[in-house]
PDB file of C-alpha atoms in Angstrom:
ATOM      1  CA  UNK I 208     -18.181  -4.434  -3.754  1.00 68.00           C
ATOM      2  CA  UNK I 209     -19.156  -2.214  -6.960  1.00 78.00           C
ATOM      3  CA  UNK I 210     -20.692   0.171  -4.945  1.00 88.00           C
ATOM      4  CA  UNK I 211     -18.518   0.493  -1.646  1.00 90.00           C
ATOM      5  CA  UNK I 212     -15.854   1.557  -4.755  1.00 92.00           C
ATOM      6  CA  UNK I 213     -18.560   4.053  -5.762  1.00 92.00           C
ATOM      7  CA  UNK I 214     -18.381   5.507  -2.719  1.00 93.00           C
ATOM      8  CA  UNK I 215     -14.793   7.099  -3.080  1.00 96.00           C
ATOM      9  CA  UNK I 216     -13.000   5.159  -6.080  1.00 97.00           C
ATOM     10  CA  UNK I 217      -9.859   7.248  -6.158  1.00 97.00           C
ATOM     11  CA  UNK I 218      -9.418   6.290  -2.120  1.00 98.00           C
ATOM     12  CA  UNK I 219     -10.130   2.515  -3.079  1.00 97.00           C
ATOM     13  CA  UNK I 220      -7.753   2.788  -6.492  1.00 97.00           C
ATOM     14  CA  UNK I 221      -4.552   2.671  -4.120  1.00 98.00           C
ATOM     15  CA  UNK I 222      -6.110   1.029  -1.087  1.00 98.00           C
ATOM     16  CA  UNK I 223      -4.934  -2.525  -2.120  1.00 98.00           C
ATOM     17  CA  UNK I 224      -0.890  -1.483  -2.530  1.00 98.00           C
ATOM     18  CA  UNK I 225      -1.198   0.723   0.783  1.00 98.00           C
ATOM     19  CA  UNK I 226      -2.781  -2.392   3.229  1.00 98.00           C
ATOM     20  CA  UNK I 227      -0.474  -4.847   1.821  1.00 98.00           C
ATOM     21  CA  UNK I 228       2.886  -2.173   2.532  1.00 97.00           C
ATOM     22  CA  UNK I 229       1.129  -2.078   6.022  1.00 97.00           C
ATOM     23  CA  UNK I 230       0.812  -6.020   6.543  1.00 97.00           C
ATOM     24  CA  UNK I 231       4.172  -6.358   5.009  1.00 97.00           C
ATOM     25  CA  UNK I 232       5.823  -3.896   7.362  1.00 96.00           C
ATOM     26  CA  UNK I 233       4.929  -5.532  10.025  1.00 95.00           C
ATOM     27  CA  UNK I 234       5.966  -8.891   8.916  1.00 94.00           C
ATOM     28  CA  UNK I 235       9.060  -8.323   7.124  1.00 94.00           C
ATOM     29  CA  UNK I 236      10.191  -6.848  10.661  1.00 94.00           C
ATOM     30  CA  UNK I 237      13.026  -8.453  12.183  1.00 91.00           C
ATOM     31  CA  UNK I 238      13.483 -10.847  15.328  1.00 91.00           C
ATOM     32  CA  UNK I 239      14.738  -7.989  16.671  1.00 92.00           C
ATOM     33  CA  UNK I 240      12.230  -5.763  16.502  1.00 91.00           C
ATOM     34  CA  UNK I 241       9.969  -8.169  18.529  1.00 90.00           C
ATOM     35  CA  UNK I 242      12.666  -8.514  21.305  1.00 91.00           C
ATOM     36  CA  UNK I 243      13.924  -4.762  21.346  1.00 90.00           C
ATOM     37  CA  UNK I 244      11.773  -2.326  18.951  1.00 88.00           C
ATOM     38  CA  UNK I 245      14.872  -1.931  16.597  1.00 93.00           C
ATOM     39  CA  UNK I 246      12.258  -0.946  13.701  1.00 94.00           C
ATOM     40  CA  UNK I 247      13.159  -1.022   9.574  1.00 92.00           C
ATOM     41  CA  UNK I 248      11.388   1.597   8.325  1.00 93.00           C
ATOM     42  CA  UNK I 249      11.944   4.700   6.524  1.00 90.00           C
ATOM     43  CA  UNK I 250       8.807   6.567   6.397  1.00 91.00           C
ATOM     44  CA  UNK I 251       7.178   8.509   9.395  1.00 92.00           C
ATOM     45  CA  UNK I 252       5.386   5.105  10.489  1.00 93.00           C
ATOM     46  CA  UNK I 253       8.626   4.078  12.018  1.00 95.00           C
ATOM     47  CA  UNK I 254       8.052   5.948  15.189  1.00 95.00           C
ATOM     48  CA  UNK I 255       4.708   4.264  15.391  1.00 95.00           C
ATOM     49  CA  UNK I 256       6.267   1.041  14.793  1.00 95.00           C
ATOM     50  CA  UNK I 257       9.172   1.931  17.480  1.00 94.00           C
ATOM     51  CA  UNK I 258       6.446   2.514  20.090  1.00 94.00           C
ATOM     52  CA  UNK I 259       4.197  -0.813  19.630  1.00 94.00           C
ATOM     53  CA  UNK I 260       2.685  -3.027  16.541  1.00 95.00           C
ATOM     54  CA  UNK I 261      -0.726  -2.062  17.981  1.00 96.00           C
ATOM     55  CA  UNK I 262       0.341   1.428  17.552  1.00 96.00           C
ATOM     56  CA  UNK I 263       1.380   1.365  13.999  1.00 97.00           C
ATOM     57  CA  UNK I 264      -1.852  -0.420  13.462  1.00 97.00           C
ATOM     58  CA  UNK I 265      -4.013   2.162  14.900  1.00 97.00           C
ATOM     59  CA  UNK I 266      -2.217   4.835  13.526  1.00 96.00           C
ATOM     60  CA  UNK I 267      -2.950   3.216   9.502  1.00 96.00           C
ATOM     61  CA  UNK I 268      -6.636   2.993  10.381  1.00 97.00           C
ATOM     62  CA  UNK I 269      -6.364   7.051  11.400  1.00 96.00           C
ATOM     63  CA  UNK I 270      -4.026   7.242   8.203  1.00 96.00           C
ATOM     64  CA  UNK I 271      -6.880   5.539   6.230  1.00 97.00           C
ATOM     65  CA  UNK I 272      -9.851   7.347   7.737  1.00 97.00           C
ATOM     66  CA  UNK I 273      -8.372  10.562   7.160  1.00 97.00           C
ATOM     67  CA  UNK I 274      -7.559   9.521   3.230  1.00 97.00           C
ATOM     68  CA  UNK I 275     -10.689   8.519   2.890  1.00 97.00           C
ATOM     69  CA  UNK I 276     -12.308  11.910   3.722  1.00 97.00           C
ATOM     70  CA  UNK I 277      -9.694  14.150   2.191  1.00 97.00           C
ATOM     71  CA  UNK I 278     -10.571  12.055  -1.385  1.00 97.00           C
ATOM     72  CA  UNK I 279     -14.252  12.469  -0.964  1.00 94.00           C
ATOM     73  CA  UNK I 280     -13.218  16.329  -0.849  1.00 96.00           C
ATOM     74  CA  UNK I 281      -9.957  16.940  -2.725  1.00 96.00           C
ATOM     75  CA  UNK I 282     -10.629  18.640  -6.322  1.00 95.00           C
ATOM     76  CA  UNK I 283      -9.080  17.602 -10.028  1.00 94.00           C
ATOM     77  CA  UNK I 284      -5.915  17.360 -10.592  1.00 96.00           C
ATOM     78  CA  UNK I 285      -5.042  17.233  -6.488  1.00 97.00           C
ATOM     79  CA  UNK I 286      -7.122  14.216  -5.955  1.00 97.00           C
ATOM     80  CA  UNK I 287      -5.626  12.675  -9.250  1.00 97.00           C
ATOM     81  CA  UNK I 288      -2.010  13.458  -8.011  1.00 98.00           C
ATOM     82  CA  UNK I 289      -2.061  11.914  -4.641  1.00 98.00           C
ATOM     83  CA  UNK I 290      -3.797   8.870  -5.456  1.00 98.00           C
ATOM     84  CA  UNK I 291      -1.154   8.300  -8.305  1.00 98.00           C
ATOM     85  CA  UNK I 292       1.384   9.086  -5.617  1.00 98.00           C
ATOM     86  CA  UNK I 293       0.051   6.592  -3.392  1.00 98.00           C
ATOM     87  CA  UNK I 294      -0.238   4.050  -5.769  1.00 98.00           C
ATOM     88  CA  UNK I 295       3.174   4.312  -6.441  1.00 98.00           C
ATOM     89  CA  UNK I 296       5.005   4.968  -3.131  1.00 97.00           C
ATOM     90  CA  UNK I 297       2.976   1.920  -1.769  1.00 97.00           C
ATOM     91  CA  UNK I 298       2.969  -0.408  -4.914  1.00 98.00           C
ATOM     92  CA  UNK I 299       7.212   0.072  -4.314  1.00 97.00           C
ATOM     93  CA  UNK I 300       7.100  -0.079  -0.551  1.00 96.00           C
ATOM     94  CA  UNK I 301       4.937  -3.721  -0.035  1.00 97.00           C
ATOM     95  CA  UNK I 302       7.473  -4.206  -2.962  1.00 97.00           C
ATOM     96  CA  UNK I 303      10.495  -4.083  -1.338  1.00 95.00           C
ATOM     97  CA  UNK I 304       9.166  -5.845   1.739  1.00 96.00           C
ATOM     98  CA  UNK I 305       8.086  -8.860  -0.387  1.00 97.00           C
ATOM     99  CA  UNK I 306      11.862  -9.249  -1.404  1.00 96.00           C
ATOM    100  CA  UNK I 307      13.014  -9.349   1.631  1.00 95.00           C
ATOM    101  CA  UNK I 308      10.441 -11.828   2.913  1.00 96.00           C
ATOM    102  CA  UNK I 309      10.600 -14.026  -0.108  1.00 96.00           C
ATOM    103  CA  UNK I 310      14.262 -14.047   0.390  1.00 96.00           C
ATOM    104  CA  UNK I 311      13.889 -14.844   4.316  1.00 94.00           C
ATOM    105  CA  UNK I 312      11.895 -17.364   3.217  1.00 94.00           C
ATOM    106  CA  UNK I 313      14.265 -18.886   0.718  1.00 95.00           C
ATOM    107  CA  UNK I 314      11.461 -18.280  -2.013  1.00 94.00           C
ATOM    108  CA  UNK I 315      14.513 -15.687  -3.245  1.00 96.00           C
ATOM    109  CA  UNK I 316      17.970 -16.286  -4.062  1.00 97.00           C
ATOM    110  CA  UNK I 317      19.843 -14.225  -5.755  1.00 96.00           C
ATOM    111  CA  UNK I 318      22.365 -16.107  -6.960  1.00 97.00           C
ATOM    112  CA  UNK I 319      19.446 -19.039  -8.405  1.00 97.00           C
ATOM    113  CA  UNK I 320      18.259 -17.346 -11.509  1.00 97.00           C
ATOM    114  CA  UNK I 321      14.981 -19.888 -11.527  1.00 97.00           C
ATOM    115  CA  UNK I 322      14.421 -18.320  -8.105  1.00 96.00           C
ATOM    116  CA  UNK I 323      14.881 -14.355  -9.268  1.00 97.00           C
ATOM    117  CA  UNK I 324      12.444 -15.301 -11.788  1.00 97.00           C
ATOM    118  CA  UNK I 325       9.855 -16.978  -9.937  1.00 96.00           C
ATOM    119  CA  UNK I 326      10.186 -13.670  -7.607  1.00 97.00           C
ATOM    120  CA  UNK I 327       9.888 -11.390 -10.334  1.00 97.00           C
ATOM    121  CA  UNK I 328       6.632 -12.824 -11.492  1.00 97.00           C
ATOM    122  CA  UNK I 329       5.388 -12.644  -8.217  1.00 97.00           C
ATOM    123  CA  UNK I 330       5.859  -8.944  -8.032  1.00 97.00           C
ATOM    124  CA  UNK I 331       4.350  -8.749 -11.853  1.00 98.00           C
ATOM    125  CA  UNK I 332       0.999 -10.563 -10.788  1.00 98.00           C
ATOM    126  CA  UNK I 333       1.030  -8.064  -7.657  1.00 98.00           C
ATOM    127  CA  UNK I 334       1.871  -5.096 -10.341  1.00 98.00           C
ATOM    128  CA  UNK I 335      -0.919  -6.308 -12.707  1.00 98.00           C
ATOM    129  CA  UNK I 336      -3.498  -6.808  -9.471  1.00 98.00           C
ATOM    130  CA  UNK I 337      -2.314  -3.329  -7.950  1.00 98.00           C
ATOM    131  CA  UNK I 338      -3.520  -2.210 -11.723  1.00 98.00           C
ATOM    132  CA  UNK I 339      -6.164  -3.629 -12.903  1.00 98.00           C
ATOM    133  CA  UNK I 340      -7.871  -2.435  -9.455  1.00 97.00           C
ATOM    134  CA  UNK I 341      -6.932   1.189  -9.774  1.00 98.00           C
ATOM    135  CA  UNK I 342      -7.752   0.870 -13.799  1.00 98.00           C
ATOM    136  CA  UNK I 343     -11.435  -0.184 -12.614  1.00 97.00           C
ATOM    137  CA  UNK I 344     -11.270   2.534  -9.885  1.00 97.00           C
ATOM    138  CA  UNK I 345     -10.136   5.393 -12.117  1.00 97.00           C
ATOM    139  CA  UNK I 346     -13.076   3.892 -14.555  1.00 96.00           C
ATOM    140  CA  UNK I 347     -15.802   4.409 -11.909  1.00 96.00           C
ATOM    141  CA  UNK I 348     -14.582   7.728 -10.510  1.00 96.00           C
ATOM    142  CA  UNK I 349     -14.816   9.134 -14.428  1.00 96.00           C
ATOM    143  CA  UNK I 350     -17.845   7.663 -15.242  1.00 94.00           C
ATOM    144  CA  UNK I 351     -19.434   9.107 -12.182  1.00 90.00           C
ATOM    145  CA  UNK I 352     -18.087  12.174 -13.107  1.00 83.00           C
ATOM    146  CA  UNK I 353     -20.187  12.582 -16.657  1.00 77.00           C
ATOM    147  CA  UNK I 354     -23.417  11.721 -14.943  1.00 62.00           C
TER     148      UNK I 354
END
């Protein structure tokens, strides 16, 4: 595992947060988007996702490939920006899913306080997972930048 991060560590720092918002897009979809493609999404993927599941899927593995390569070549501070960018964006995005399919799954009530908080601490284990990866990430891309 160490040294597949090696490999590109700034690419694998926000690689966790960006498969889980793809996993969770797909499942926090609808009923209806199985029946008639109406698709909840708000970034670019949704015309992906309006066309097929199989589609969206392909197009994150293009997404991913194309990440990959552009971190492997991407200079300081551009290759610093976007992977804090992508940390972010997808650390909220699977967020916001999770709600939703907590709360479909009754996991989330709103108006049950013990249930906002047993929610909440399931987004802060995700939060401290979603960092302690990139904080081991960002350790191995600046260590391999002194040698």
């Amino acid at each position: 595992m160490i040294q597949i991060i090696k490999t590109n560590p700034l690419f694998f720092a926000f690689l966790f947060p960006a498969v889980v918002d793809g996993i969770v897009t797909l499942l926090g979809q609808s009923p209806e988007y199985w029946t008639n493609r109406v698709v909840n999404e708000a970034s670019p993927a949704y015309y992906f996702l309006l066309v097929s599941p199989l589609l969206f899927i392909l197009g994150a593995i293009l997404w991913f490939l194309f990440w990959y390569w552009a971190m492997k070549r991407l200079k300081e501070p551009f290759n610093l920006f976007l992977m804090f960018v992508f940390i972010a964006g997808h650390s909220w995005g699977s967020s916001s899913w999770l709600m939703g399919i907590l709360k479909r799954a009754g996991i989330y009530i709103p108006s049950n306080q013990i249930s906002v908080i047993t929610a909440w601490s399931f987004l802060v284990v995700y939060f401290l997972l979603i960092s302690a990866l990139a904080t081991y990430c960002l350790q191995v891309y600046f260590k391999s930048n002194k040698s």
